[in-house]
Amino acid sequence: MDGTSFYDDNDVFNTYMHSRQRTESPNDTIEKPVIMELIGAIQGRRILDLGCGDGVFGRESLANGCASYLGVEGSQNMVAVAQQTLAGTKGEVVLNTLENWDYPTAAFDLVVSRLVLHYIDNIDLLFANIHRTLLSGGQFVFSAEHPVITSTDKGWQKGTQRQDWVVDNYFDTSERVTNWMGGTVRKYHRTLEGYFKSVQQAGFVIERLREGHPQRENFLTDETYLRRKRIPLFLIMSLRKQ
Ligand SMILES: C[S@@+](CC[C@H](N)C(=O)[O-])C[C@H]1O[C@@H](n2cnc3c(N)ncnc32)[C@H](O)[C@@H]1O
């Protein structure tokens, strides 16, 4: 399955949402703190959220004073949840894929895409669209599964915690089919160098590159903190259109 039909499988969707909302999820303990730090002040900004999922980032951004929020999301299940999340706010969500959406020119101050890019085949085209849809001086912040993770999942017994992660075929940048959340999904592996080259080619200035170094204060327990220090899960970048 591709990255949108995967989340439209109801069993996968329910498993994912359950996992996403669990205490000490890596999204909440590692990814989100870095994303929020890199974004900085949100007041007055016009935000585009690509692959917005449940829309919680939109609700929080609006509560924190952003000027507008638009989510683009390819899964009907996710759009239904995002519409509920954004009900009563001025936030909007549209059902479309990142590949097919018609990006308006120079329309946003901030484009965010969290944990979606590893589902996209042609990120060069996507990055060009994001560059065009940003205003001059605008910021693009993304997170993706770390290349160490996308290289291969052989050696990982699903349903168990990651241990002694195997990295293999690292420089074979191509699609990967993996079993995850009880379903089978197609992802795209890229090297760190590949991400770097693609954002530069699109014309972005790279301001920050982070690998989700865990911070103790974001964890409830030493056990989870120490476990999360073993294997990098996320690649996170902050880019600028000049
Ligand atoms: C891991 S979830 C992350 C959701 C949200 N950004 C977050 O961080 O909570 C990935 C999301 O990307 C969406 N997605 C994957 N491929 C997509 C595509 N080609 N176009 C639009 N959405 C896509 C999925 O439907 C799913 O909601």
GROMACS .gro file of N, CA and C in nm, residues 6 21 36-37 47 59 72-73 85 112 124 135 148-149 153 176 187 196 204 206 216 219 239:
model
   69
    6PHE      N    1  -0.261   0.311   0.309
    6PHE     CA    2  -0.219   0.242   0.432
    6PHE      C    3  -0.303   0.292   0.551
   21GLN      N    4  -0.105   0.784   2.042
   21GLN     CA    5  -0.155   0.852   2.163
   21GLN      C    6  -0.101   0.792   2.292
   36MET      N    7   0.897   2.193   1.741
   36MET     CA    8   0.850   2.318   1.799
   36MET      C    9   0.965   2.415   1.823
   37GLU      N   10   1.080   2.361   1.861
   37GLU     CA   11   1.197   2.447   1.882
   37GLU      C   12   1.240   2.510   1.748
   47ILE      N   13   0.014   2.897   0.787
   47ILE     CA   14   0.077   2.765   0.793
   47ILE      C   15   0.013   2.667   0.696
   59ARG      N   16  -0.468   2.266   1.543
   59ARG     CA   17  -0.547   2.320   1.655
   59ARG      C   18  -0.455   2.393   1.754
   72VAL      N   19  -0.312   1.951   0.436
   72VAL     CA   20  -0.337   1.867   0.319
   72VAL      C   21  -0.310   1.725   0.361
   73GLU      N   22  -0.404   1.638   0.335
   73GLU     CA   23  -0.394   1.502   0.388
   73GLU      C   24  -0.460   1.406   0.288
   85THR      N   25  -1.102   1.758   1.483
   85THR     CA   26  -1.003   1.830   1.565
   85THR      C   27  -1.012   1.980   1.543
  112VAL      N   28   0.504   2.295   0.702
  112VAL     CA   29   0.546   2.189   0.794
  112VAL      C   30   0.507   2.056   0.732
  124ASP      N   31   1.202   1.560  -0.503
  124ASP     CA   32   1.256   1.678  -0.572
  124ASP      C   33   1.141   1.765  -0.625
  135LEU      N   34   0.632   3.209   0.078
  135LEU     CA   35   0.670   3.348   0.053
  135LEU      C   36   0.820   3.362   0.070
  148VAL      N   37   1.878   0.575   0.888
  148VAL     CA   38   1.920   0.450   0.954
  148VAL      C   39   1.801   0.354   0.967
  149ILE      N   40   1.685   0.412   0.992
  149ILE     CA   41   1.564   0.330   1.008
  149ILE      C   42   1.511   0.283   0.873
  153ASP      N   43   1.468  -0.303   0.769
  153ASP     CA   44   1.415  -0.340   0.902
  153ASP      C   45   1.444  -0.488   0.928
  176ARG      N   46   1.117   0.071  -0.024
  176ARG     CA   47   1.123  -0.037   0.074
  176ARG      C   48   0.979  -0.076   0.107
  187LYS      N   49   0.762   0.249   0.152
  187LYS     CA   50   0.833   0.372   0.191
  187LYS      C   51   0.952   0.391   0.096
  196PHE      N   52   1.994   1.617   0.195
  196PHE     CA   53   2.069   1.742   0.193
  196PHE      C   54   2.076   1.798   0.050
  204PHE      N   55   1.659   2.588  -0.120
  204PHE     CA   56   1.650   2.622   0.023
  204PHE      C   57   1.788   2.646   0.083
  206ILE      N   58   1.978   2.572   0.419
  206ILE     CA   59   1.962   2.479   0.532
  206ILE      C   60   2.005   2.551   0.660
  216ARG      N   61   1.640   1.425   2.842
  216ARG     CA   62   1.584   1.355   2.959
  216ARG      C   63   1.454   1.417   3.009
  219PHE      N   64   1.106   1.281   2.903
  219PHE     CA   65   1.068   1.142   2.930
  219PHE      C   66   1.021   1.127   3.074
  239LEU      N   67   1.452   2.476   0.699
  239LEU     CA   68   1.502   2.533   0.574
  239LEU      C   69   1.440   2.669   0.549
   0.00000   0.00000   0.00000
